[in-house]
mmCIF file of C-alpha atoms and ligand atoms in Angstrom:
data_model
loop_
_atom_site.group_PDB
_atom_site.id
_atom_site.type_symbol
_atom_site.label_atom_id
_atom_site.label_comp_id
_atom_site.label_asym_id
_atom_site.label_seq_id
_atom_site.Cartn_x
_atom_site.Cartn_y
_atom_site.Cartn_z
ATOM 1 C CA MET A 181 0.000 0.000 0.000
ATOM 2 C CA ASN A 182 1.222 3.515 -0.779
ATOM 3 C CA LYS A 183 2.484 5.725 2.006
ATOM 4 C CA ILE A 184 1.146 9.173 2.787
ATOM 5 C CA HIS A 185 3.834 11.825 2.286
ATOM 6 C CA PHE A 186 3.853 14.728 4.729
ATOM 7 C CA VAL A 187 5.762 17.582 3.131
ATOM 8 C CA GLY A 188 6.808 20.888 4.685
ATOM 9 C CA ALA A 189 5.916 23.644 2.202
ATOM 10 C CA GLY A 190 8.247 26.252 3.688
ATOM 11 C CA PRO A 191 7.210 29.693 4.902
ATOM 12 C CA GLY A 192 5.781 31.147 1.684
ATOM 13 C CA ASP A 193 8.252 31.791 -1.138
ATOM 14 C CA LYS A 194 7.564 28.943 -3.538
ATOM 15 C CA GLU A 195 11.297 28.340 -4.025
ATOM 16 C CA LEU A 196 11.750 27.531 -0.348
ATOM 17 C CA ILE A 197 10.431 23.982 -0.575
ATOM 18 C CA THR A 198 13.117 21.257 -0.494
ATOM 19 C CA LEU A 199 14.050 19.357 -3.662
ATOM 20 C CA LYS A 200 12.577 16.229 -2.125
ATOM 21 C CA GLY A 201 9.350 18.031 -1.227
ATOM 22 C CA HIS A 202 9.144 19.363 -4.766
ATOM 23 C CA LYS A 203 9.622 15.852 -6.158
ATOM 24 C CA HIS A 204 6.782 14.456 -4.042
ATOM 25 C CA LEU A 205 4.525 17.355 -5.003
ATOM 26 C CA SER A 206 5.213 17.030 -8.714
ATOM 27 C CA GLU A 207 4.470 13.285 -8.628
ATOM 28 C CA ALA A 208 1.341 13.489 -6.454
ATOM 29 C CA ASP A 209 -2.086 12.282 -7.600
ATOM 30 C CA ILE A 210 -3.750 13.869 -4.567
ATOM 31 C CA VAL A 211 -2.567 16.910 -2.588
ATOM 32 C CA ILE A 212 -4.175 18.092 0.630
ATOM 33 C CA TYR A 213 -2.740 21.511 1.429
ATOM 34 C CA ALA A 214 -3.305 23.951 4.255
ATOM 35 C CA GLY A 215 -4.892 26.746 2.198
ATOM 36 C CA SER A 216 -4.962 29.229 5.052
ATOM 37 C CA LEU A 217 -1.148 29.426 5.141
ATOM 38 C CA VAL A 218 0.484 27.582 2.235
ATOM 39 C CA ASN A 219 1.261 29.787 -0.751
ATOM 40 C CA PRO A 220 -1.018 28.509 -3.570
ATOM 41 C CA GLU A 221 1.834 29.178 -6.039
ATOM 42 C CA LEU A 222 3.338 25.894 -4.790
ATOM 43 C CA LEU A 223 0.449 24.058 -6.445
ATOM 44 C CA GLU A 224 1.946 25.085 -9.814
ATOM 45 C CA TYR A 225 4.393 22.219 -9.212
ATOM 46 C CA CYS A 226 1.576 19.643 -9.289
ATOM 47 C CA LYS A 227 0.993 17.602 -12.425
ATOM 48 C CA GLU A 228 -2.080 18.021 -14.531
ATOM 49 C CA GLY A 229 -5.092 16.180 -13.211
ATOM 50 C CA CYS A 230 -3.795 16.159 -9.630
ATOM 51 C CA GLU A 231 -6.735 16.282 -7.197
ATOM 52 C CA ILE A 232 -6.290 19.215 -4.840
ATOM 53 C CA TYR A 233 -7.990 19.626 -1.458
ATOM 54 C CA ASP A 234 -7.766 22.684 0.772
ATOM 55 C CA SER A 235 -7.703 21.423 4.362
ATOM 56 C CA ALA A 236 -8.745 24.851 5.712
ATOM 57 C CA SER A 237 -12.397 23.882 5.402
ATOM 58 C CA MET A 238 -11.961 20.178 6.301
ATOM 59 C CA ASN A 239 -12.038 18.431 9.661
ATOM 60 C CA LEU A 240 -9.655 15.649 10.703
ATOM 61 C CA ASP A 241 -12.059 12.846 9.701
ATOM 62 C CA GLU A 242 -12.470 14.349 6.231
ATOM 63 C CA ILE A 243 -8.707 14.698 5.771
ATOM 64 C CA ILE A 244 -8.109 11.101 6.833
ATOM 65 C CA ALA A 245 -10.928 9.881 4.581
ATOM 66 C CA VAL A 246 -9.243 11.458 1.521
ATOM 67 C CA MET A 247 -5.912 9.911 2.530
ATOM 68 C CA LYS A 248 -7.508 6.486 3.026
ATOM 69 C CA ARG A 249 -9.297 6.551 -0.322
ATOM 70 C CA GLY A 250 -6.080 7.667 -2.013
ATOM 71 C CA THR A 251 -4.093 4.744 -0.644
ATOM 72 C CA GLU A 252 -6.899 2.294 -1.496
ATOM 73 C CA GLU A 253 -6.838 3.571 -5.077
ATOM 74 C CA ASN A 254 -3.058 3.214 -5.099
ATOM 75 C CA LYS A 255 -2.583 6.962 -5.604
ATOM 76 C CA LYS A 256 0.300 9.071 -4.398
ATOM 77 C CA VAL A 257 -1.026 11.308 -1.611
ATOM 78 C CA VAL A 258 0.857 14.373 -0.383
ATOM 79 C CA ARG A 259 -0.145 16.312 2.719
ATOM 80 C CA LEU A 260 1.401 19.750 2.202
ATOM 81 C CA GLN A 261 1.772 21.646 5.453
ATOM 82 C CA THR A 262 2.964 25.160 6.080
ATOM 83 C CA GLY A 263 6.560 25.783 7.181
ATOM 84 C CA ASP A 264 7.663 22.592 8.875
ATOM 85 C CA PHE A 265 5.019 20.266 10.298
ATOM 86 C CA SER A 266 6.967 19.690 13.514
ATOM 87 C CA ILE A 267 5.988 23.175 14.739
ATOM 88 C CA TYR A 268 2.247 23.619 15.383
ATOM 89 C CA GLY A 269 1.657 21.258 12.479
ATOM 90 C CA SER A 270 -1.064 19.015 13.963
ATOM 91 C CA ILE A 271 0.797 16.088 12.437
ATOM 92 C CA ARG A 272 0.522 14.005 15.595
ATOM 93 C CA GLU A 273 -3.250 13.576 15.374
ATOM 94 C CA GLN A 274 -3.074 12.753 11.661
ATOM 95 C CA ALA A 275 -0.319 10.204 12.300
ATOM 96 C CA GLU A 276 -2.324 8.582 15.115
ATOM 97 C CA GLU A 277 -5.392 8.229 12.891
ATOM 98 C CA LEU A 278 -3.290 6.787 10.054
ATOM 99 C CA SER A 279 -1.715 4.244 12.436
ATOM 100 C CA LYS A 280 -5.192 3.078 13.475
ATOM 101 C CA LEU A 281 -5.850 2.342 9.798
ATOM 102 C CA ASN A 282 -2.430 0.742 9.309
ATOM 103 C CA ILE A 283 -1.505 3.381 6.749
ATOM 104 C CA ALA A 284 2.206 4.203 6.715
ATOM 105 C CA TYR A 285 3.595 7.691 6.196
ATOM 106 C CA ASP A 286 6.897 9.453 5.681
ATOM 107 C CA CYS A 287 7.937 13.036 6.281
ATOM 108 C CA THR A 288 9.953 15.571 4.307
ATOM 109 C CA PRO A 289 10.867 18.594 6.402
ATOM 110 C CA GLY A 290 10.295 22.210 5.427
ATOM 111 C CA VAL A 291 11.741 25.597 6.323
ATOM 112 C CA SER A 292 9.747 26.800 9.306
ATOM 113 C CA SER A 293 8.462 30.378 9.299
ATOM 114 C CA PHE A 294 10.628 31.239 12.304
ATOM 115 C CA LEU A 295 13.634 30.607 10.057
ATOM 116 C CA GLY A 296 12.053 32.515 7.169
ATOM 117 C CA ALA A 297 11.462 35.451 9.529
ATOM 118 C CA ALA A 298 15.089 35.432 10.731
ATOM 119 C CA SER A 299 16.184 35.518 7.080
ATOM 120 C CA ALA A 300 13.795 38.387 6.377
ATOM 121 C CA LEU A 301 15.481 40.344 9.150
ATOM 122 C CA GLY A 302 18.970 39.017 8.384
ATOM 123 C CA VAL A 303 19.549 38.131 12.021
ATOM 124 C CA GLU A 304 21.009 35.338 14.131
ATOM 125 C CA TYR A 305 18.976 34.076 17.092
ATOM 126 C CA THR A 306 22.131 32.889 18.822
ATOM 127 C CA VAL A 307 24.421 35.893 19.087
ATOM 128 C CA PRO A 308 27.603 34.948 21.003
ATOM 129 C CA GLU A 309 27.450 35.960 24.670
ATOM 130 C CA VAL A 310 24.067 37.670 24.126
ATOM 131 C CA SER A 311 21.745 34.710 23.626
ATOM 132 C CA GLN A 312 22.507 31.043 23.113
ATOM 133 C CA SER A 313 19.009 29.587 23.205
ATOM 134 C CA VAL A 314 15.774 30.049 21.290
ATOM 135 C CA ILE A 315 12.357 29.629 22.858
ATOM 136 C CA ILE A 316 9.608 28.769 20.381
ATOM 137 C CA THR A 317 6.217 29.282 21.920
ATOM 138 C CA ARG A 318 2.744 30.799 21.644
ATOM 139 C CA ALA A 319 0.408 32.778 23.860
ATOM 140 C CA GLU A 320 -2.580 31.035 25.343
ATOM 141 C CA GLY A 321 -5.738 31.659 23.366
ATOM 142 C CA ARG A 322 -8.530 29.219 22.629
ATOM 143 C CA THR A 323 -5.816 26.539 22.640
ATOM 144 C CA PRO A 324 -4.574 26.048 26.200
ATOM 145 C CA VAL A 325 -0.861 26.228 27.014
ATOM 146 C CA PRO A 326 0.494 24.162 29.944
ATOM 147 C CA PRO A 327 0.800 26.506 32.978
ATOM 148 C CA LYS A 328 4.556 25.944 33.293
ATOM 149 C CA GLU A 329 4.981 27.397 29.783
ATOM 150 C CA SER A 330 3.533 30.841 30.392
ATOM 151 C CA LEU A 331 5.090 33.759 28.493
ATOM 152 C CA GLN A 332 5.911 35.332 31.860
ATOM 153 C CA SER A 333 7.942 32.295 32.896
ATOM 154 C CA PHE A 334 9.846 32.189 29.602
ATOM 155 C CA ALA A 335 10.471 35.944 29.725
ATOM 156 C CA ALA A 336 12.504 35.345 32.875
ATOM 157 C CA HIS A 337 15.190 33.679 30.705
ATOM 158 C CA GLN A 338 15.614 36.840 28.608
ATOM 159 C CA THR A 339 16.845 34.749 25.702
ATOM 160 C CA SER A 340 15.696 34.865 22.064
ATOM 161 C CA MET A 341 12.005 34.144 21.765
ATOM 162 C CA VAL A 342 9.747 33.540 18.772
ATOM 163 C CA ILE A 343 6.037 33.629 19.428
ATOM 164 C CA PHE A 344 3.714 31.927 16.949
ATOM 165 C CA LEU A 345 -0.064 32.234 16.581
ATOM 166 C CA SER A 346 -0.344 35.250 18.858
ATOM 167 C CA VAL A 347 -0.131 38.522 16.928
ATOM 168 C CA GLN A 348 -3.888 39.051 17.307
ATOM 169 C CA MET A 349 -3.215 39.312 21.070
ATOM 170 C CA ILE A 350 -0.142 41.543 20.794
ATOM 171 C CA GLY A 351 -1.273 43.725 23.712
ATOM 172 C CA LYS A 352 -1.603 40.730 26.029
ATOM 173 C CA VAL A 353 1.725 39.295 24.817
ATOM 174 C CA VAL A 354 3.585 42.537 25.537
ATOM 175 C CA LYS A 355 1.995 42.801 28.996
ATOM 176 C CA GLN A 356 3.046 39.254 29.895
ATOM 177 C CA LEU A 357 6.594 39.708 28.595
ATOM 178 C CA ILE A 358 6.998 42.847 30.699
ATOM 179 C CA GLU A 359 5.463 41.148 33.741
ATOM 180 C CA GLY A 360 7.954 38.339 33.234
ATOM 181 C CA GLY A 361 10.883 40.719 33.479
ATOM 182 C CA TYR A 362 11.676 42.159 30.057
ATOM 183 C CA PRO A 363 12.512 45.878 30.224
ATOM 184 C CA GLU A 364 10.058 48.037 28.242
ATOM 185 C CA ASP A 365 12.732 49.140 25.799
ATOM 186 C CA THR A 366 13.594 45.549 24.749
ATOM 187 C CA ASP A 367 13.755 45.159 20.969
ATOM 188 C CA ILE A 368 10.872 43.333 19.348
ATOM 189 C CA ALA A 369 9.959 42.643 15.734
ATOM 190 C CA VAL A 370 6.795 41.425 14.078
ATOM 191 C CA VAL A 371 7.228 39.743 10.715
ATOM 192 C CA TYR A 372 4.070 39.362 8.656
ATOM 193 C CA LYS A 373 4.075 36.759 5.854
ATOM 194 C CA ALA A 374 7.826 36.173 5.981
ATOM 195 C CA THR A 375 9.258 35.379 2.510
ATOM 196 C CA TRP A 376 5.925 36.135 0.730
ATOM 197 C CA GLN A 377 5.810 38.970 -1.790
ATOM 198 C CA ASP A 378 3.715 41.072 0.579
ATOM 199 C CA GLU A 379 5.989 40.433 3.579
ATOM 200 C CA LYS A 380 5.991 43.244 6.174
ATOM 201 C CA ILE A 381 8.530 43.856 8.906
ATOM 202 C CA ILE A 382 7.681 45.982 11.915
ATOM 203 C CA LYS A 383 10.386 46.800 14.420
ATOM 204 C CA GLY A 384 10.009 48.512 17.743
ATOM 205 C CA ALA A 385 10.349 48.157 21.477
ATOM 206 C CA LEU A 386 7.992 46.398 23.858
ATOM 207 C CA LYS A 387 6.499 49.740 24.819
ATOM 208 C CA ASP A 388 5.438 50.786 21.303
ATOM 209 C CA ILE A 389 4.994 47.614 19.238
ATOM 210 C CA GLU A 390 1.280 47.194 19.963
ATOM 211 C CA ASP A 391 0.401 50.540 18.359
ATOM 212 C CA LYS A 392 2.646 49.862 15.360
ATOM 213 C CA VAL A 393 1.127 46.426 14.735
ATOM 214 C CA LYS A 394 -2.396 47.815 14.983
ATOM 215 C CA GLU A 395 -1.595 50.776 12.702
ATOM 216 C CA ASN A 396 -0.412 48.251 10.106
ATOM 217 C CA GLY A 397 -3.588 46.179 10.498
ATOM 218 C CA ILE A 398 -1.706 42.962 11.236
ATOM 219 C CA HIS A 399 -3.768 40.342 13.018
ATOM 220 C CA LYS A 400 -2.643 37.020 11.536
ATOM 221 C CA THR A 401 0.171 35.155 9.688
ATOM 222 C CA ALA A 402 2.860 36.889 11.700
ATOM 223 C CA LEU A 403 5.563 36.006 14.169
ATOM 224 C CA ILE A 404 6.585 38.020 17.191
ATOM 225 C CA MET A 405 10.330 37.955 17.817
ATOM 226 C CA VAL A 406 11.733 39.383 21.006
ATOM 227 C CA GLY A 407 15.084 39.580 22.729
ATOM 228 C CA ARG A 408 18.477 41.179 22.796
ATOM 229 C CA PHE A 409 19.501 39.331 19.614
ATOM 230 C CA LEU A 410 17.608 42.084 17.756
ATOM 231 C CA GLY A 411 19.556 44.837 19.494
ATOM 232 C CA SER A 412 22.873 46.526 18.907
ATOM 233 C CA GLU A 413 24.884 44.415 21.360
ATOM 234 C CA TYR A 414 26.984 41.613 19.886
ATOM 235 C CA LYS A 415 30.213 39.682 20.274
ATOM 236 C CA TYR A 416 32.142 37.958 17.513
ATOM 237 C CA SER A 417 32.153 34.166 17.669
ATOM 238 C CA LYS A 418 35.291 32.249 18.569
ATOM 239 C CA LEU A 419 34.860 30.071 15.492
ATOM 240 C CA TYR A 420 36.420 32.561 13.069
ATOM 241 C CA ASP A 421 38.645 34.372 15.571
ATOM 242 C CA LYS A 422 42.215 34.321 14.205
ATOM 243 C CA ASP A 423 43.613 33.774 17.727
ATOM 244 C CA PHE A 424 41.365 30.787 18.405
ATOM 245 C CA SER A 425 42.572 27.396 17.174
ATOM 246 C CA HIS A 426 40.384 24.327 16.887
ATOM 247 C CA GLU A 427 40.211 20.895 15.272
ATOM 248 C CA TYR A 428 40.154 22.304 11.729
ATOM 249 C CA ARG A 429 42.453 25.282 12.142
ATOM 250 C CA SER A 430 45.655 25.788 14.116
HETATM 251 N N1 SAH B 673 4.253 24.844 10.856
HETATM 252 C C1 SAH B 673 4.317 26.276 10.678
HETATM 253 C C2 SAH B 673 3.562 27.019 11.743
HETATM 254 C C3 SAH B 673 2.063 26.766 11.704
HETATM 255 S S1 SAH B 673 1.194 27.641 12.929
HETATM 256 C C4 SAH B 673 5.792 26.710 10.590
HETATM 257 O O1 SAH B 673 6.700 25.881 10.744
HETATM 258 O O2 SAH B 673 6.026 27.890 10.346
HETATM 259 C C5 SAH B 673 0.673 29.064 12.067
HETATM 260 C C6 SAH B 673 1.432 30.286 12.553
HETATM 261 O O3 SAH B 673 2.737 30.262 12.024
HETATM 262 C C7 SAH B 673 0.865 31.608 12.131
HETATM 263 O O4 SAH B 673 -0.159 32.044 13.000
HETATM 264 C C8 SAH B 673 2.066 32.510 12.249
HETATM 265 O O5 SAH B 673 2.323 32.821 13.607
HETATM 266 C C9 SAH B 673 3.174 31.575 11.781
HETATM 267 N N2 SAH B 673 3.479 31.704 10.353
HETATM 268 C C10 SAH B 673 3.327 30.786 9.386
HETATM 269 N N3 SAH B 673 3.817 31.219 8.215
HETATM 270 C C11 SAH B 673 4.310 32.456 8.446
HETATM 271 C C12 SAH B 673 4.992 33.425 7.655
HETATM 272 N N4 SAH B 673 5.277 33.205 6.378
HETATM 273 N N5 SAH B 673 5.367 34.576 8.244
HETATM 274 C C13 SAH B 673 5.124 34.815 9.546
HETATM 275 N N6 SAH B 673 4.494 33.942 10.346
HETATM 276 C C14 SAH B 673 4.099 32.780 9.815
#
């Protein structure tokens, strides 16, 4: 029986899918794509006659039913997910349902939007001696977040943070970050539709970002990035320091 192929579509720019993802997409007989976030230009890679489903208006049972029929008909089925499916990709529930039906699957990773957003800004999350960790998280909304993962608690680390799925609550996010210990003048950026043609970058400080985001009418498809990695402080890495020898350079 054919496998289901989960493919990460990348953050938007249609050239940011992997070669392997592109291969799967161009060979697919059935594609189920997340229409709310995947750039439809990627569907140009599909062959003629490929059946295309937009999962935005489907529930889990309907998605699984299309996958099941596809495998029964010996068709190549691709599930095209935004960015990389390992981050807020709801792949777990799909995988569990497929296992119940004894349908196998494989996965081809994609470029997550938090990487696309860093490229849009041309920044490094891990600036030597400024920040060496990245927290990927979201604010609590209709989807609960475990209490130990509150934005306030993460803010205490003062390391690089990327907040998904939360720009519509920017006011609440800012309040929690400040409550957690970030100074009000901490650098923050909001990247809307990173790597898309209509990408927008908004930079500010915790104290003024809410107004800027609202003035720009941004309420979805954006990431909030916060931390000193966005600021003017930096140190050079040891890796390329001429006085620093290592395994590959003496
Ligand atoms: N699996 C995806 C994330 C899905 S959750 C990934 O790896 O990127 C959906 C959220 O991702 C959106 O609410 C937004 O916060 C973020 N997102 C997805 N694509 C984006 C893009 N191109 N630019 C900015 N944020 C994006």
